[in-house]
XYZ file of C-alpha atoms in Angstrom:
453
model
C 116.835 113.650 85.818
C 114.783 116.640 86.895
C 115.393 119.507 89.260
C 112.814 121.409 91.241
C 113.102 125.163 91.324
C 114.435 126.596 94.528
C 111.808 128.034 96.835
C 111.893 129.622 100.258
C 110.188 128.925 103.554
C 110.086 131.837 105.916
C 108.599 132.626 109.276
C 105.648 134.946 108.913
C 104.597 138.137 110.686
C 100.810 138.047 110.372
C 99.665 139.547 113.672
C 96.045 138.489 113.188
C 96.827 134.779 113.077
C 100.186 134.914 114.815
C 98.994 133.976 118.298
C 96.798 131.168 117.018
C 99.551 129.729 114.844
C 102.142 129.948 117.621
C 99.903 128.216 120.164
C 98.955 125.519 117.652
C 102.649 124.731 117.204
C 103.250 123.925 120.877
C 104.552 120.408 121.383
C 103.491 118.056 124.164
C 106.364 119.341 126.246
C 105.357 122.930 125.639
C 101.719 122.280 126.529
C 102.777 120.433 129.671
C 104.963 123.333 130.777
C 102.124 125.773 130.109
C 99.577 123.697 132.046
C 101.970 123.197 134.942
C 102.704 126.912 135.088
C 99.021 127.846 135.118
C 98.299 125.251 137.808
C 101.222 126.464 139.938
C 100.091 130.085 139.582
C 96.547 129.212 140.684
C 97.817 127.237 143.672
C 100.183 130.079 144.632
C 97.292 132.535 144.555
C 95.091 130.285 146.691
C 97.827 129.441 149.192
C 99.450 132.867 149.153
C 102.885 131.519 148.212
C 104.805 134.145 146.249
C 107.754 131.822 145.484
C 105.427 129.263 143.926
C 103.856 132.054 141.884
C 107.227 132.995 140.400
C 107.893 129.340 139.504
C 104.476 129.055 137.877
C 104.981 132.204 135.843
C 108.374 130.924 134.659
C 106.889 127.587 133.572
C 104.029 129.292 131.711
C 106.075 132.013 130.047
C 108.868 129.736 128.752
C 106.813 127.843 126.080
C 105.011 131.048 125.074
C 108.311 132.850 124.684
C 109.765 129.977 122.611
C 106.700 129.925 120.348
C 106.832 133.697 119.820
C 110.542 133.766 119.035
C 110.275 130.796 116.669
C 107.278 132.231 114.855
C 108.783 135.679 114.376
C 112.219 134.419 113.371
C 112.721 134.762 109.618
C 114.367 131.551 108.475
C 115.054 131.661 104.750
C 115.694 128.122 103.595
C 115.935 127.144 99.915
C 115.122 123.584 98.908
C 115.460 121.585 95.699
C 114.722 118.048 94.605
C 116.466 115.955 91.954
C 115.277 112.623 90.582
C 117.783 110.109 89.287
C 116.420 108.968 86.910
C 113.169 110.816 86.266
C 111.809 107.937 84.148
C 112.239 104.433 85.582
C 110.875 100.997 84.515
C 108.344 99.297 86.760
C 110.036 97.280 89.481
C 113.210 99.392 89.422
C 114.352 101.950 91.958
C 114.875 105.670 91.580
C 116.764 107.874 94.011
C 115.457 111.239 95.138
C 118.062 113.784 96.255
C 116.978 116.631 98.530
C 119.126 119.682 99.075
C 118.505 122.309 101.742
C 120.389 125.582 101.886
C 120.237 128.279 104.556
C 120.252 131.543 102.594
C 119.719 133.780 105.629
C 122.361 135.470 107.784
C 121.531 133.570 110.951
C 121.831 129.861 111.738
C 118.756 127.663 111.961
C 117.704 125.458 114.784
C 116.795 121.792 114.510
C 115.087 121.072 111.170
C 112.835 118.110 110.473
C 112.413 117.413 106.772
C 109.537 115.414 105.290
C 108.664 114.716 101.664
C 105.239 113.648 100.488
C 105.187 110.544 98.285
C 102.289 108.304 97.139
C 101.872 105.146 99.179
C 102.698 102.921 96.178
C 106.240 104.318 96.178
C 106.963 103.388 99.766
C 106.845 105.009 103.213
C 107.003 108.751 103.633
C 110.674 109.765 104.121
C 111.603 111.859 107.161
C 114.973 113.370 108.056
C 116.342 115.331 111.011
C 118.878 118.039 110.166
C 121.084 119.554 112.819
C 121.747 123.246 113.088
C 122.534 124.704 109.645
C 124.954 127.586 109.702
C 124.406 130.752 107.683
C 125.063 129.939 104.019
C 125.367 126.231 104.833
C 123.723 123.374 102.988
C 122.663 119.815 103.719
C 121.936 116.994 101.282
C 119.929 113.821 101.951
C 118.444 111.181 99.667
C 115.951 108.330 99.679
C 114.819 105.607 97.296
C 111.399 104.985 95.757
C 110.131 101.934 93.891
C 106.857 100.961 92.250
C 105.675 97.766 90.581
C 102.832 99.710 88.980
C 103.449 101.994 86.033
C 102.106 105.535 86.153
C 102.995 109.132 86.922
C 103.479 109.876 90.604
C 103.862 113.345 92.175
C 106.646 113.865 94.714
C 106.144 116.725 97.116
C 105.570 119.321 98.231
C 108.436 119.279 100.691
C 107.608 120.095 104.303
C 110.026 121.617 106.794
C 109.454 121.591 110.534
C 111.219 124.232 112.617
C 111.859 123.593 116.293
C 113.251 125.693 119.142
C 116.253 124.451 121.154
C 114.047 123.449 124.117
C 111.572 121.469 122.016
C 108.640 123.582 123.189
C 107.266 124.509 119.762
C 107.297 123.182 116.214
C 106.144 125.079 113.126
C 105.615 123.585 109.682
C 106.594 125.369 106.489
C 105.662 123.879 103.106
C 107.440 124.401 99.821
C 105.303 125.045 96.773
C 106.989 122.919 94.094
C 106.793 119.229 93.347
C 108.254 116.818 90.802
C 106.780 113.896 88.898
C 108.265 110.412 88.732
C 107.255 108.480 85.619
C 107.189 104.697 86.000
C 107.210 103.201 82.506
C 106.462 99.587 81.490
C 109.208 97.000 81.655
C 111.092 96.682 78.388
C 112.396 93.255 77.392
C 115.315 93.170 74.927
C 114.401 91.367 71.716
C 116.674 89.487 69.315
C 117.039 90.779 65.742
C 114.958 88.751 63.276
C 114.171 89.187 59.607
C 111.041 91.320 59.751
C 109.769 93.007 56.629
C 107.248 95.719 55.960
C 106.074 97.790 53.067
C 109.097 100.098 52.869
C 112.614 98.956 53.421
C 114.797 100.338 56.159
C 118.257 101.737 56.011
C 119.727 98.257 55.602
C 119.356 95.949 52.615
C 117.235 97.046 49.702
C 116.416 100.496 51.041
C 114.260 102.714 48.886
C 114.970 106.293 48.020
C 112.632 108.914 46.661
C 114.576 110.978 44.189
C 114.069 114.711 43.987
C 113.058 116.251 40.697
C 116.094 116.287 38.485
C 115.442 119.551 36.689
C 117.579 122.529 37.676
C 114.462 124.632 38.274
C 112.656 121.884 40.145
C 115.361 121.083 42.665
C 114.279 121.233 46.318
C 117.075 122.928 48.304
C 117.678 122.941 52.027
C 120.053 124.785 54.327
C 123.664 123.716 54.419
C 124.628 121.434 57.307
C 128.076 120.698 58.625
C 129.508 117.766 56.688
C 127.502 118.252 53.480
C 129.391 117.768 50.224
C 130.240 121.192 48.770
C 129.572 119.779 45.304
C 125.862 119.726 46.217
C 125.714 123.492 46.810
C 122.892 125.040 44.776
C 124.184 128.498 43.926
C 120.951 129.873 42.499
C 119.058 129.139 45.730
C 122.019 130.422 47.736
C 121.779 133.756 45.974
C 118.006 133.852 46.405
C 117.903 133.073 50.134
C 121.140 134.772 51.137
C 122.534 131.653 52.836
C 124.325 128.540 51.688
C 121.834 126.005 50.270
C 122.423 122.451 49.034
C 120.420 120.205 46.696
C 118.169 117.662 48.365
C 118.951 115.035 45.774
C 117.554 112.004 47.542
C 115.605 111.267 50.681
C 115.872 107.893 52.368
C 112.523 106.351 53.143
C 112.617 104.440 56.379
C 110.690 101.249 56.963
C 107.501 101.722 58.922
C 106.136 99.792 61.849
C 102.781 100.281 63.584
C 102.316 98.737 67.029
C 98.631 98.185 67.772
C 97.730 97.894 71.460
C 94.285 96.565 72.292
C 93.154 98.334 75.481
C 89.488 97.239 75.565
C 88.340 96.512 79.100
C 86.155 93.631 77.887
C 89.209 91.922 76.382
C 91.293 91.675 79.566
C 89.806 90.117 82.705
C 91.855 90.514 85.841
C 94.144 93.274 87.067
C 97.493 93.797 88.752
C 101.148 93.930 87.722
C 101.049 90.325 86.418
C 97.786 90.583 84.493
C 97.339 90.020 80.775
C 96.857 93.723 80.113
C 100.139 94.655 81.798
C 101.922 91.975 79.752
C 100.462 93.486 76.580
C 101.553 97.003 77.566
C 105.062 95.780 78.393
C 105.199 93.845 75.132
C 104.162 96.898 73.112
C 106.843 98.966 74.827
C 109.488 96.336 74.078
C 108.598 96.162 70.378
C 108.506 99.944 70.044
C 111.986 100.359 71.512
C 113.342 97.448 69.478
C 112.036 98.760 66.164
C 113.270 102.287 66.866
C 116.728 100.914 67.557
C 116.644 99.167 64.181
C 115.876 102.417 62.351
C 112.160 101.969 61.694
C 109.678 104.826 61.694
C 107.365 103.730 64.477
C 103.844 104.612 65.551
C 101.840 103.485 68.579
C 98.154 102.934 67.835
C 95.367 101.917 70.242
C 91.886 100.552 69.662
C 90.482 104.044 70.247
C 92.150 105.251 67.037
C 94.639 107.541 68.810
C 98.261 107.323 67.726
C 101.535 108.449 69.292
C 103.555 110.278 68.216
C 101.665 112.436 65.721
C 104.614 114.439 64.448
C 103.655 114.330 60.792
C 100.503 113.888 58.829
C 101.039 110.119 58.797
C 101.501 109.968 62.568
C 104.896 108.230 62.446
C 108.048 109.219 64.281
C 109.891 110.480 61.241
C 113.533 110.967 60.465
C 113.464 114.501 61.841
C 112.658 113.211 65.326
C 115.381 111.613 67.401
C 114.775 107.983 68.320
C 115.372 108.695 72.005
C 112.769 111.474 72.008
C 110.257 109.297 70.184
C 110.856 106.407 72.583
C 110.463 108.719 75.573
C 107.174 110.094 74.258
C 105.783 106.621 73.666
C 106.973 105.345 77.048
C 105.292 108.306 78.762
C 102.072 107.432 76.940
C 102.281 103.746 77.881
C 103.018 104.691 81.490
C 99.484 106.029 81.903
C 97.520 104.029 79.322
C 94.404 102.423 80.775
C 91.458 100.335 79.675
C 89.106 101.855 77.131
C 85.341 101.500 76.822
C 85.533 100.515 73.162
C 83.607 97.419 72.097
C 85.730 96.672 69.038
C 88.704 97.556 66.862
C 86.849 99.481 64.141
C 88.420 102.850 65.022
C 91.917 101.426 64.691
C 90.936 99.921 61.347
C 89.705 103.322 60.142
C 93.182 104.728 60.842
C 94.960 101.845 59.108
C 92.818 101.694 55.989
C 94.144 105.040 54.801
C 97.197 103.406 53.227
C 99.844 100.737 53.514
C 101.347 100.714 57.005
C 104.461 98.578 56.578
C 104.938 96.116 59.432
C 101.996 95.748 61.842
C 102.551 94.239 65.301
C 99.405 93.811 67.400
C 98.913 92.926 71.075
C 95.357 91.713 71.434
C 93.053 90.524 74.196
C 90.058 88.217 73.835
C 88.587 88.307 70.324
C 85.157 87.456 69.008
C 84.374 86.530 65.425
C 83.563 90.109 64.446
C 86.855 91.501 65.739
C 88.807 88.678 64.101
C 87.184 89.685 60.803
C 88.211 93.312 61.344
C 91.798 92.186 61.973
C 91.695 90.095 58.806
C 90.885 93.253 56.838
C 93.696 95.114 58.612
C 96.169 92.612 57.199
C 95.472 93.906 53.684
C 96.867 97.317 54.703
C 100.252 96.061 55.914
C 103.344 94.564 54.379
C 103.718 92.122 57.277
C 101.532 91.370 60.295
C 102.278 89.770 63.655
C 99.672 89.261 66.388
C 100.131 88.263 70.033
C 96.742 87.091 71.329
C 96.261 86.954 75.104
C 93.256 84.873 76.110
C 92.062 86.326 79.392
C 90.745 83.062 80.817
C 94.158 81.416 80.804
C 95.620 84.374 82.734
C 93.217 84.134 85.656
C 94.673 80.914 87.058
C 98.083 79.308 87.416
C 98.464 76.696 84.679
C 99.677 73.241 85.725
C 101.052 72.628 82.242
C 101.702 74.914 79.326
C 98.117 75.545 78.198
C 97.124 75.697 74.585
C 94.458 77.984 73.166
C 90.825 77.111 73.837
C 88.644 75.811 71.003
C 87.172 79.272 70.452
C 90.586 80.918 70.769
C 92.076 78.408 68.342
C 89.376 79.273 65.818
C 90.247 82.982 66.088
C 93.937 82.230 65.568
C 93.066 80.135 62.514
C 91.079 83.035 61.033
C 94.009 85.396 61.516
C 96.509 82.979 60.016
C 94.318 82.380 56.990
C 94.204 86.148 56.488
C 98.025 86.277 56.431
C 98.803 87.111 60.073
C 101.551 85.418 62.015
C 99.322 84.831 65.056
C 100.610 83.428 68.342
C 98.715 82.579 71.515
C 100.316 84.004 74.651
C 100.034 81.776 77.733
C 100.404 83.164 81.230
C 104.001 83.914 82.176
C 105.275 83.582 78.599
C 108.497 85.291 77.569
C 108.180 87.841 74.791
C 111.687 87.011 73.607
C 110.729 83.355 73.088
C 107.549 84.300 71.261
C 109.504 86.765 69.120
C 111.820 83.971 68.005
C 108.861 81.666 67.422
C 107.273 84.337 65.220
C 110.466 84.411 63.151
C 110.140 80.673 62.539
C 106.438 80.874 61.694
C 106.460 84.073 59.687
C 104.462 83.540 56.500
C 102.882 86.952 57.006
C 106.152 88.628 57.909
C 108.044 87.545 54.807
C 105.299 88.596 52.406
C 107.125 91.688 51.273
C 110.309 91.257 49.306
C 113.738 92.090 50.608
C 113.235 91.810 54.378
C 115.436 93.750 56.743
C 118.218 91.556 57.999
C 119.471 91.347 61.557
């Protein structure tokens, strides 16, 4: 949920452009009155009819008078926008609340409110607000929906002021706008016995003990709920605040989610394409592993990782799971195809050390990239690959298609290297594939003491 800062729209007093702006704001009714008045005045002059001249002057002066009064009237209107929620999955609706407040000492006339939204979110919303008394406020709302993930600007808000006779309309624009983030769809996954290099906070968790010597102890500041028996009095006297011994540090299990974004690996486009399935699948696994207490990192074929909080690039224990999930979802909301030809940059990141559990969402693979993935397996405690063959996603299958001969060969290479590799047909459910991976998990059970459900 976000809130736009309040801004003001006021009538101006620029004499140089005042006449031009006022005349440009005349409506069809105002222009018709002005033309009729001028025509009546000309006819009265030609025919010598003084009564017709007075009527013509009245018709011509009325729209000019309305435009002048409206332009020089100082309406001070504050507006704000609130999104609920500010981050929404693709295909879901968000509601936008607009609030207008008259902060001047005089009532407004008829107000026409219009908000600018991208065409993918729906039609441009328009509202008509009746007279707003001094200090009064009005609230309206509208819904937006997008099947395409991304970041979409909302605003700026436009306010049209009109006189009571409908002779003139002037537009005032607010300066602020908000951003709606449409994230990938997240599919809930069942808990299965996945294992990585380091154990999680469940069964068989590892702890790195601090140095046991009194002089080598690593203290930290006291936190509410700490055992007073762990107070380190020497450090307390040195730092002038209550310090406790950091006797042991839990080491959370790690999980790296590799997303292949190569343009050459994913033919086709649209919300039901193979690439969008891979992005949604990566988002689902990231959220699932964070909920299970893993330290999670998102890695792409370009070698970039999110989040990069620490030197290892993982979302560590000092970062809240909700914040880490939000950061990754914001990244996946705008991720696009890359120009990379292979997965070598991702391998360079992974070969620095053991990465725990590795879950990869891959497009079409050639023999060279399958070999690179085989070497990646040596850097992980468990490895699971979802391979999306682009050709099978370009047409509606009559029956559940199996992998092509070439695709089957790539899957065989991955499985021989220790991967749990699954082919992903068009329209497949990630939940079903996740359960299938649990049944076929020779690469996932490689490390001892897997994390239970």
